[in-house]
Short mmCIF file of C-alpha atoms and ligand atoms in Angstrom, two decimals:
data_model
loop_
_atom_site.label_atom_id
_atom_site.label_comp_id
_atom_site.label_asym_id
_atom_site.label_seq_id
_atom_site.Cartn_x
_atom_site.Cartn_y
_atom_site.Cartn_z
CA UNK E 165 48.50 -49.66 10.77
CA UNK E 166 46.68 -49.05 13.89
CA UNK E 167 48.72 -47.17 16.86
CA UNK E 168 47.91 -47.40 20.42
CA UNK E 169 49.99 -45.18 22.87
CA UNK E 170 50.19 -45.61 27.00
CA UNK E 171 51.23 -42.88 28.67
CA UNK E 172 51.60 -42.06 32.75
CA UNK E 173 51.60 -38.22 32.35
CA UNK E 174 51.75 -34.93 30.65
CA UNK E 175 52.16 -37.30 27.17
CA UNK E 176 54.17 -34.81 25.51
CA UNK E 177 55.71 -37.66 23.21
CA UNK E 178 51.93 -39.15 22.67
CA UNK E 179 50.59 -36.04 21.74
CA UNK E 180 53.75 -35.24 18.69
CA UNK E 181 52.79 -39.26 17.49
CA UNK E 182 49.58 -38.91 17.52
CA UNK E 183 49.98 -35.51 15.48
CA UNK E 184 52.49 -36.85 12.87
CA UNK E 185 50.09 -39.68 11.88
CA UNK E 186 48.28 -37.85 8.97
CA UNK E 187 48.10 -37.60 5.44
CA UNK E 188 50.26 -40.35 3.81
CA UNK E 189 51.22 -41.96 7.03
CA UNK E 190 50.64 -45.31 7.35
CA UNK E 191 49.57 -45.90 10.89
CA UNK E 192 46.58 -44.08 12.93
CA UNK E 193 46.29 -43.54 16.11
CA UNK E 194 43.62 -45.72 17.62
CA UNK E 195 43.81 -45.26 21.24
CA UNK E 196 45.73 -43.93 24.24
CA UNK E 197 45.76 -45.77 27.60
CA UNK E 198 46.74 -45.16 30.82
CA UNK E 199 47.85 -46.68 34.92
CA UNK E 200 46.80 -43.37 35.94
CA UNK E 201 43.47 -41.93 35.53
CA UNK E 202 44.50 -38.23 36.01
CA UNK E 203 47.03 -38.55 33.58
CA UNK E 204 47.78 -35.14 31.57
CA UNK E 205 47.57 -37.04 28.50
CA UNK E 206 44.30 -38.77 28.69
CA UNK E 207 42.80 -35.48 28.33
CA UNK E 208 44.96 -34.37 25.17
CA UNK E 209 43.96 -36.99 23.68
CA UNK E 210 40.86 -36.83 24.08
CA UNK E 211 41.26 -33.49 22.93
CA UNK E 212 42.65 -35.02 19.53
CA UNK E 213 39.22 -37.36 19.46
CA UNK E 214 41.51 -40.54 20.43
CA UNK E 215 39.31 -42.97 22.47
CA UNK E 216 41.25 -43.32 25.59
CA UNK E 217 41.15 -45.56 28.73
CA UNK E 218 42.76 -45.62 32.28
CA UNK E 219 43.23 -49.17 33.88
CA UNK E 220 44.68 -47.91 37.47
CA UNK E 221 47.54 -50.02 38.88
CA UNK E 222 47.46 -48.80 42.60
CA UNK E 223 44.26 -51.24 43.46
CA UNK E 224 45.91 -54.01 42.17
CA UNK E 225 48.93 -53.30 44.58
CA UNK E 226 51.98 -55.52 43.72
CA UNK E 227 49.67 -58.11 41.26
CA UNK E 228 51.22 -57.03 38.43
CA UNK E 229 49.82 -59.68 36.20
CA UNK E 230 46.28 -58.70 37.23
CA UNK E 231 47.31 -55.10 36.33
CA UNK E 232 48.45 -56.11 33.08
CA UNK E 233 45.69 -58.91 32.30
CA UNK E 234 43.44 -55.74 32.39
CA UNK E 235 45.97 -53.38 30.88
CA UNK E 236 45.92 -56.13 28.08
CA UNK E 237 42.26 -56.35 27.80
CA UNK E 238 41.89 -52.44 26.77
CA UNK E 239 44.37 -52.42 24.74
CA UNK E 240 43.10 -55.46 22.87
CA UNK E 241 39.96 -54.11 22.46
CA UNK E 242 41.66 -51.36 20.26
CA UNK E 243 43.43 -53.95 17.86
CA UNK E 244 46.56 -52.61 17.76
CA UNK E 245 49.27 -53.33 15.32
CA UNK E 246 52.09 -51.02 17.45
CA UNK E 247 52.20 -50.70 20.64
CA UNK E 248 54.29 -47.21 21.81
CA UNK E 249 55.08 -46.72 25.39
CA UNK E 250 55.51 -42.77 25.48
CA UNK E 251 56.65 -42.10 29.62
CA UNK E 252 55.24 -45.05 30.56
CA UNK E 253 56.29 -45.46 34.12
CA UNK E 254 55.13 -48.98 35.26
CA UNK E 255 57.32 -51.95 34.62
CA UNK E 256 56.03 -54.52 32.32
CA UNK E 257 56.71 -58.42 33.02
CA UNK E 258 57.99 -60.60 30.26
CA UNK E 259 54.48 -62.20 29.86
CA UNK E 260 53.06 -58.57 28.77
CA UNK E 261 55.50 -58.14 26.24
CA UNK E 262 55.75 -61.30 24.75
CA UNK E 263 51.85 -60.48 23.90
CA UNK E 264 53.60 -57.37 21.68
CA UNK E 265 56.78 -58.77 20.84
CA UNK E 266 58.27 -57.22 17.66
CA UNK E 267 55.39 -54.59 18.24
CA UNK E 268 56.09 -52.86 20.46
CA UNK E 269 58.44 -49.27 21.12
CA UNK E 270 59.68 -47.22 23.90
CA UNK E 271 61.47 -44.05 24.32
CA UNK E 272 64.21 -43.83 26.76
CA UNK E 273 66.15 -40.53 27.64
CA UNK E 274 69.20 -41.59 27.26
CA UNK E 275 72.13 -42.61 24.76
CA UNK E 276 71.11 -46.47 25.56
CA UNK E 277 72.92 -48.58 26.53
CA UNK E 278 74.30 -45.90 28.95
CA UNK E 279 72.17 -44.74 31.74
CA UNK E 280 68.79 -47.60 31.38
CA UNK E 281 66.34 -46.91 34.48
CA UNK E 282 65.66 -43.58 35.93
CA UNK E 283 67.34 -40.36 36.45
CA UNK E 284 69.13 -40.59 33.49
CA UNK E 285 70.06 -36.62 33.28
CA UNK E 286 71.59 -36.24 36.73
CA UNK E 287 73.57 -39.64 36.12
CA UNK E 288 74.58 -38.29 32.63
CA UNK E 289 76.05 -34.77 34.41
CA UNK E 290 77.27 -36.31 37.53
CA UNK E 291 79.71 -38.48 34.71
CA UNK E 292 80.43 -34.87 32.89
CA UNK E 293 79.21 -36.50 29.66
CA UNK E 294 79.81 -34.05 26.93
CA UNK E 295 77.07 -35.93 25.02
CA UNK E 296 73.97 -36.84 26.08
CA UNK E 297 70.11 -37.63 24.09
CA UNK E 298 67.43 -39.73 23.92
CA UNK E 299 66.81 -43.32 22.36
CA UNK E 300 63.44 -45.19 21.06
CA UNK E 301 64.20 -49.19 20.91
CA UNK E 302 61.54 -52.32 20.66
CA UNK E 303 61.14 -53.13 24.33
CA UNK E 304 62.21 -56.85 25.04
CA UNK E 305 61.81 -58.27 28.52
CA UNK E 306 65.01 -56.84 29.65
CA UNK E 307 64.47 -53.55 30.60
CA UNK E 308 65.35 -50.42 28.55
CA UNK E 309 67.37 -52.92 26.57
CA UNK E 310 66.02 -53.82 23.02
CA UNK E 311 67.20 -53.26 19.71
CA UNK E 312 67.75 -49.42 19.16
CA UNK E 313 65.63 -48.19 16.43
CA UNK E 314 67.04 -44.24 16.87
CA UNK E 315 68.93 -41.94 18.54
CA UNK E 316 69.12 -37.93 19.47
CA UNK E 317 72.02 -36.55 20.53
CA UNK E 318 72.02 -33.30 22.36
CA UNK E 319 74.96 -31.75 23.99
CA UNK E 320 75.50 -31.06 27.43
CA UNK E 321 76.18 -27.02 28.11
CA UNK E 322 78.05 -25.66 31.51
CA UNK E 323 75.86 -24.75 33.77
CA UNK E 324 73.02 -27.45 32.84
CA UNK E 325 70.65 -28.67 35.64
CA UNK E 326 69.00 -32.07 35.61
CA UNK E 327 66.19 -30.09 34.01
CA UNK E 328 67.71 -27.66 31.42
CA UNK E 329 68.93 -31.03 30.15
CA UNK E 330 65.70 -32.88 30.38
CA UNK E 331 64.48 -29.94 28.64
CA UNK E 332 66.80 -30.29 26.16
CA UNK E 333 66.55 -33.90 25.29
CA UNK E 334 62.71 -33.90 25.43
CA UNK E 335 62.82 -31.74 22.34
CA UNK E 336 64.69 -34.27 20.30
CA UNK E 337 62.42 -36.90 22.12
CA UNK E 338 59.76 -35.04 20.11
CA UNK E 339 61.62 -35.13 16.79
CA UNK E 340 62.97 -39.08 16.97
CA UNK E 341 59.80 -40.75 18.03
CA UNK E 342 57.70 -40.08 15.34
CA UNK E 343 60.60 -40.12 12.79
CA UNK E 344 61.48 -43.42 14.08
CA UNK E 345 57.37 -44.71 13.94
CA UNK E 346 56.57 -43.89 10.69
CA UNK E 347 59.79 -45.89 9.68
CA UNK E 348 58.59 -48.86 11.53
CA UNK E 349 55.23 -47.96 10.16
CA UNK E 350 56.40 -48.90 6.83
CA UNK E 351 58.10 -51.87 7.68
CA UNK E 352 61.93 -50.47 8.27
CA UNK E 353 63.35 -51.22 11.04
CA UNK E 354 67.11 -49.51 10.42
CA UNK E 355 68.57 -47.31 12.67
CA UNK E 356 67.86 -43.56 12.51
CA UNK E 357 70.31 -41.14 13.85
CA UNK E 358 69.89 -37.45 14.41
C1 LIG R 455 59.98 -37.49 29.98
O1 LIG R 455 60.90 -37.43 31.05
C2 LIG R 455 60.60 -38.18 28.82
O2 LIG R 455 61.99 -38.01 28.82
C3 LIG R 455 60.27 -39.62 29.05
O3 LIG R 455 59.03 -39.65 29.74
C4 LIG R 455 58.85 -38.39 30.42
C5 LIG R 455 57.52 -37.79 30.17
O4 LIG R 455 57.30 -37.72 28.81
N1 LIG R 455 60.16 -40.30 27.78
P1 LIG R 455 55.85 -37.27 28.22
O5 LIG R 455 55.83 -35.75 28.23
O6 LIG R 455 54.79 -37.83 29.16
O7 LIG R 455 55.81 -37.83 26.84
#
């Protein structure tokens, strides 16, 4: 199976895929994109000898579908059979991921359905959630919404800051995303919870 990963930044999540598909794995790593041509992770994975690309989505100001007509275009090219969004931070319309339906995963730090959108961790302690984590799901047109695939829970301690939590959950991030790709990998789409 052939992997291509789009990140936005530091691709922390891209770079643990991207490491865990060796040996006996069935999928490979084929390329790493990007809306953001300084992107941290375009250079890791270039690092890792991944072909990467960068389409940027600030000239095409507000036409998303031109963004994503080229978006789709490099990613094409690379023939992908999964598609992993890995901090992805542009919103895709329903026309994008109907191209990757049933293809296509994203990793949300959260315990979806609670907290979908941004600044999960300071909505998570502002509700004193004991709990909190991190969940990868197929992305459907609704956002942060698809089936769940896994979940990471992580607890929150006293004294926790939006980032001591972050910290926190982006370590599980790091543990569920490739568990939960070489699953689909292989064809299993069950849920995985750790
Ligand atoms: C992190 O906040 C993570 O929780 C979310 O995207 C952000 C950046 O992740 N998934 P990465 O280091 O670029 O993978």
């Amino acid at each position: 199976k052939r992997v291509a990963i789009l990140v936005s930044g530091g691709g922390s999540n891209m770079v643990r895929l991207v490491e865990s598909m060796t040996g006996d794995h069935p999928a490979r790593a084929v390329m790493v994109g990007s809306n953001d041509p300084q992107a941290g992770g375009l250079a890791k994975a270039a690092d890792m000898g991944i072909e990467t690309f960068a389409v940027d989505h600030r000239p095409f100001r507000g036409d998303r579908p031109a963004f994503e007509a080229a978006l789709r275009e490099r990613i094409d090219a690379a023939r992908p059979d999964i598609l992993c969004l890995a901090g992805f931070m542009r919103i895709l319309t329903a026309g994008f991921i109907q191209a990757y339906e049933g293809r296509m995963l994203n990793i949300h730090p959260s315990l979806l359905p609670k907290y979908k959108g941004l600044h999960t961790h300071e909505r998570a302690l502002e509700a004193g959630d004991a709990w909190h984590g991190c969940t990868v799901h197929e992305v459907t047109a609704e956002l942060d919404d698809g089936p769940i695939l896994g979940q990471a829970r992580v607890p929150v301690e006293p004294g926790d800051t939006p980032d001591t939590l972050a910290a926190r959950v982006l370590t599980m991030e790091h543990r569920l995303y490739p568990a939960v790709l070489r699953r689909f990998a292989d064809g299993d789409r069950s849920r995985l919870d750790l």
